[in-house]
Amino acid sequence: MSKAGVYSILGLTAWLMSVSCMRDKVQAELDTESEAVFAGSLDSASVVMDSIVDIEPVVSTVNSDKPEDLMEFMKNSGKWEQYDAGILPDMIHKSTSYVKKLLNNRHSGFIAVDKSRMKVILFDKFGVEKKSYGMACAKNFGTKHEKGDSRTPEGLFSVEGIYDSTDWLFTDDDGVTSKKKGQFGPRFIRLRIPGTSQIGIHGTCAPWSIGARASHGCIRVKNENILELVELVEIGMPVIVVPGKRDLEQNYTDGVEIPWIPTVKGTREPKFRKVKKADIQHKDTVCVGDSIISAPDSLSVVPFVSDSISEADSHPLECVYF
């Protein structure tokens, strides 16, 4: 073979080797890009999965009524410091059913109406007090049994609705409607109570009555307080009405047991006289009739039935006590 032929073969071989190297380099670059795209896809998928987990968190619930199980639930929740700062650990010794429902509560908190302290108290979900308002409740002691008994129901209830009560009027048992507005204040928080739709937390035109046993069943607070409270409560939020000392005495006499719970951490249950009905020879009772709250036709609210008052209880300014 001539020298020219040898040089030609060597040149062709070198060219082929160069093409092969270029092909390998391009393939390597393509593989690198594919890996990067795939890794980016995984990162995006991870972000999406994280978002789904954040949207649908796992919610723990407690199903036991045993005190030790309720306490263990709080201690293992990762929120023990918050629970320990509140009243729920103390409540376990008084009503496990209350504590179980409050631990499973999906609202931001709960309300306690304390007849001993004469306070409406807003707690966060851990049982730590956030707001407190002076209140007036029913003039008679013990839990409510029937219409006209002038008692405030006791127990665990919930918020059923919030209404603008600015223009609500009072109608007595004879069908006479008062022309004075504002007797229920600007707002009415209706409570879901078995057997009645008449009871709620509302404002008043009698702010001087706050702190007294003055109403015929409802819980009243000052108008500025009810306006603040309605911004903090939620439909379905638990409401516990707690009996005071004389309420406990009356409930015992009536053969009814309503749990007492502490609304201040470390508070002890009040001691009370235990007298049964059989031990009472004579007891005068006064039955007060019921009245109707009338709302103007323009308002899309359901009027409530409320306990009436006697003429002797009326204030000179014609403000009716509820």
Coordinates of C-alpha atoms in Angstrom, one line a residue, residues 30-293:
L30 CA -28.5 14.8 27.8
D31 CA -28.4 12.3 30.7
T32 CA -27.4 15.0 33.1
E33 CA -30.3 17.2 32.0
S34 CA -32.7 14.3 32.3
E35 CA -31.6 13.6 35.8
A36 CA -32.0 17.3 36.7
V37 CA -35.5 17.4 35.2
F38 CA -36.4 14.2 37.1
A39 CA -35.0 15.6 40.3
G40 CA -37.0 18.8 39.8
S41 CA -40.1 16.8 39.3
L42 CA -39.6 14.9 42.5
D43 CA -39.0 18.2 44.3
S44 CA -42.3 19.6 42.9
A45 CA -44.1 16.4 43.8
S46 CA -42.7 16.7 47.3
V47 CA -44.0 20.3 47.6
V48 CA -47.4 19.2 46.5
M49 CA -47.5 16.3 49.0
D50 CA -46.4 18.6 51.8
S51 CA -49.2 21.0 50.9
I52 CA -51.7 18.1 51.0
V53 CA -50.4 17.1 54.4
D54 CA -50.8 20.6 55.7
I55 CA -54.3 20.9 54.4
E56 CA -55.5 17.7 56.0
P57 CA -53.7 17.3 59.4
V58 CA -54.4 14.3 61.6
V59 CA -56.6 15.3 64.5
S60 CA -56.4 13.4 67.7
T61 CA -59.5 12.5 69.7
V62 CA -60.1 11.0 73.1
N63 CA -62.8 8.4 73.5
S64 CA -62.3 7.4 77.2
D65 CA -64.2 8.8 80.2
K66 CA -61.5 7.5 82.6
P67 CA -59.7 10.3 84.5
E68 CA -56.3 8.7 83.9
D69 CA -56.9 8.4 80.2
L70 CA -58.0 12.0 79.9
M71 CA -54.9 13.2 81.8
E72 CA -52.6 11.0 79.7
F73 CA -54.2 12.4 76.5
M74 CA -53.3 16.0 77.6
K75 CA -49.8 15.1 78.7
N76 CA -49.0 13.3 75.4
S77 CA -50.6 15.9 73.2
G78 CA -47.5 18.0 72.9
K79 CA -49.5 20.9 74.4
W80 CA -49.2 19.9 78.1
E81 CA -47.9 23.3 79.2
Q82 CA -51.0 25.0 77.8
Y83 CA -53.3 22.5 79.3
D84 CA -51.5 22.7 82.7
A85 CA -52.0 26.4 82.7
G86 CA -55.7 26.0 82.3
I87 CA -58.6 24.5 84.3
L88 CA -59.1 21.2 82.4
P89 CA -56.8 19.1 84.7
D90 CA -58.8 20.3 87.7
M91 CA -62.1 19.7 86.0
I92 CA -61.3 16.0 85.5
H93 CA -62.0 15.4 89.2
K94 CA -65.5 17.0 88.9
S95 CA -66.8 15.9 85.5
T96 CA -65.0 13.6 83.1
S97 CA -67.8 13.9 80.6
Y98 CA -67.3 17.7 80.4
V99 CA -63.5 17.3 79.9
K100 CA -63.9 14.6 77.3
K101 CA -66.2 16.9 75.2
L102 CA -63.9 19.9 75.7
L103 CA -60.9 17.9 74.6
N104 CA -62.7 16.9 71.4
N105 CA -63.9 20.4 70.9
R106 CA -63.1 21.7 67.4
H107 CA -63.8 25.4 68.2
S108 CA -61.3 28.0 69.4
G109 CA -62.5 27.8 73.0
F110 CA -65.6 27.6 75.2
I111 CA -67.7 29.8 77.5
A112 CA -68.4 29.3 81.2
V113 CA -71.3 31.1 83.0
D114 CA -70.3 31.0 86.7
K115 CA -73.2 31.7 89.0
S116 CA -70.8 31.9 92.0
R117 CA -68.5 34.5 90.5
M118 CA -71.4 36.1 88.5
K119 CA -69.1 36.1 85.5
V120 CA -69.4 35.1 81.8
I121 CA -65.9 33.8 81.0
L122 CA -64.4 33.0 77.6
F123 CA -61.6 30.3 77.7
D124 CA -59.3 29.2 74.9
K125 CA -59.5 25.5 74.0
F126 CA -56.9 24.7 76.7
G127 CA -59.0 26.1 79.5
V128 CA -57.0 29.3 79.9
E129 CA -59.2 32.4 80.6
K130 CA -59.1 35.0 77.9
K131 CA -62.0 37.3 78.6
S132 CA -64.4 37.9 81.6
Y133 CA -67.6 39.9 81.9
G134 CA -69.8 40.7 84.9
M135 CA -73.3 39.2 84.5
A136 CA -76.8 38.9 85.9
C137 CA -78.7 35.6 85.9
A138 CA -82.1 34.4 87.1
K139 CA -83.4 35.5 90.5
N140 CA -84.2 32.0 91.7
F141 CA -81.6 29.4 92.6
G142 CA -81.1 26.0 91.0
T143 CA -81.4 24.7 87.5
K144 CA -84.4 25.4 85.3
H145 CA -87.3 22.8 85.4
E146 CA -90.2 24.6 83.7
K147 CA -91.4 27.8 82.1
G148 CA -91.9 30.6 84.6
D149 CA -89.7 29.2 87.3
S150 CA -87.3 32.2 86.9
R151 CA -84.2 29.9 86.9
T152 CA -81.2 29.8 84.6
P153 CA -80.5 26.3 83.2
E154 CA -77.3 24.7 84.3
G155 CA -75.1 22.2 82.5
L156 CA -73.2 21.9 79.2
F157 CA -74.9 23.5 76.2
S158 CA -73.7 25.2 73.0
V159 CA -74.2 28.4 71.0
E160 CA -77.1 28.0 68.5
G161 CA -77.2 31.4 67.0
I162 CA -76.4 35.1 67.2
Y163 CA -79.1 37.7 66.6
D164 CA -79.5 41.5 66.3
S165 CA -81.9 42.2 69.1
T166 CA -81.8 46.0 68.9
D167 CA -85.5 46.4 68.0
W168 CA -86.9 43.4 69.9
L169 CA -89.9 44.3 72.1
F170 CA -91.3 42.6 75.2
T171 CA -94.8 41.2 75.2
D172 CA -96.4 40.2 78.6
D173 CA -98.7 37.3 79.3
D174 CA -101.8 39.4 78.5
G175 CA -100.5 40.1 75.0
V176 CA -99.5 43.6 75.7
T177 CA -96.3 44.6 73.9
S178 CA -94.0 47.2 75.4
K179 CA -93.1 50.1 73.0
K180 CA -89.6 50.4 74.6
K181 CA -86.8 49.0 72.5
G182 CA -83.4 47.9 73.6
Q183 CA -84.5 45.7 76.5
F184 CA -82.4 42.9 75.2
G185 CA -79.4 45.1 74.2
P186 CA -77.9 45.1 70.7
R187 CA -77.2 41.3 70.5
F188 CA -78.7 38.0 71.6
I189 CA -76.6 34.8 71.8
R190 CA -79.1 32.0 71.7
L191 CA -78.1 28.8 73.5
R192 CA -79.0 25.3 72.4
I193 CA -80.7 23.8 75.4
P194 CA -82.9 20.7 75.3
G195 CA -86.6 21.5 75.9
T196 CA -86.3 25.3 75.4
S197 CA -85.3 27.9 72.9
Q198 CA -85.9 30.8 75.3
I199 CA -82.5 31.2 77.0
G200 CA -79.5 33.2 75.8
I201 CA -76.7 35.7 76.7
H202 CA -77.7 39.2 75.8
G203 CA -77.2 42.9 76.5
T204 CA -79.5 45.0 78.7
C205 CA -81.0 48.4 79.3
A206 CA -80.4 47.8 83.1
P207 CA -76.6 47.9 83.5
W208 CA -77.0 48.6 87.2
S209 CA -78.4 45.0 87.6
I210 CA -75.1 43.4 86.6
G211 CA -73.7 41.3 89.4
A212 CA -77.2 40.5 90.8
R213 CA -79.7 37.7 90.7
A214 CA -82.2 39.8 88.7
S215 CA -83.3 38.1 85.5
H216 CA -86.0 35.5 84.8
G217 CA -83.8 32.9 83.1
C218 CA -81.4 34.6 80.6
I219 CA -77.9 35.7 81.2
R220 CA -77.3 39.4 80.7
V221 CA -74.1 41.4 80.3
K222 CA -73.4 45.1 79.6
N223 CA -74.1 46.2 76.0
E224 CA -70.4 46.9 75.3
N225 CA -69.6 43.4 76.5
I226 CA -72.1 41.6 74.4
L227 CA -70.8 43.5 71.3
E228 CA -67.3 42.3 72.0
L229 CA -68.4 38.7 72.9
V230 CA -70.3 38.1 69.7
E231 CA -67.1 38.8 67.8
L232 CA -65.3 36.0 69.7
V233 CA -67.9 33.2 69.9
E234 CA -68.6 30.6 67.2
I235 CA -71.8 28.8 66.4
G236 CA -71.6 25.4 68.1
M237 CA -69.1 26.6 70.8
P238 CA -69.6 24.8 74.1
V239 CA -71.2 26.8 76.9
I240 CA -71.1 25.5 80.5
V241 CA -73.5 27.1 83.1
V242 CA -71.9 26.4 86.5
P243 CA -74.1 26.3 89.7
G244 CA -73.2 28.4 92.7
K245 CA -73.4 27.3 96.3
R246 CA -77.1 28.0 96.8
D247 CA -77.8 26.5 93.4
L248 CA -76.1 23.3 94.5
E249 CA -78.3 23.3 97.7
Q250 CA -81.5 23.8 95.6
N251 CA -80.5 21.1 93.1
Y252 CA -79.9 18.7 95.9
T253 CA -83.3 19.5 97.4
D254 CA -84.9 18.9 94.0
G255 CA -83.0 15.6 93.5
V256 CA -81.0 17.0 90.6
E257 CA -77.2 16.6 90.2
I258 CA -75.5 19.2 88.1
P259 CA -71.7 19.1 88.0
W260 CA -69.8 22.0 89.6
I261 CA -66.5 22.8 87.9
P262 CA -63.7 25.3 88.9
T263 CA -63.5 28.4 86.6
V264 CA -60.4 29.5 88.4
K265 CA -57.5 27.0 88.7
G266 CA -57.1 25.6 92.2
T267 CA -60.6 26.5 93.3
R268 CA -62.4 24.1 95.6
E269 CA -66.1 23.1 95.3
P270 CA -68.2 25.1 97.8
K271 CA -69.7 23.1 100.7
F272 CA -73.4 23.3 100.9
R273 CA -76.3 22.1 103.1
K274 CA -77.9 18.9 101.9
V275 CA -81.6 19.0 102.6
K276 CA -84.0 16.7 100.7
K277 CA -87.6 17.6 99.8
A278 CA -88.9 15.1 102.2
D279 CA -87.3 17.0 105.0
I280 CA -89.1 20.2 104.0
Q281 CA -92.6 20.5 105.6
H282 CA -93.8 23.6 103.7
K283 CA -92.5 25.6 100.8
D284 CA -94.2 28.5 99.2
T285 CA -93.7 28.7 95.4
V286 CA -94.5 31.6 93.1
C287 CA -95.1 30.7 89.5
V288 CA -94.3 33.5 87.1
G289 CA -95.8 33.4 83.7
D290 CA -93.9 33.5 80.4
S291 CA -93.7 36.4 78.0
I292 CA -92.8 36.7 74.4
I293 CA -90.1 38.7 72.7

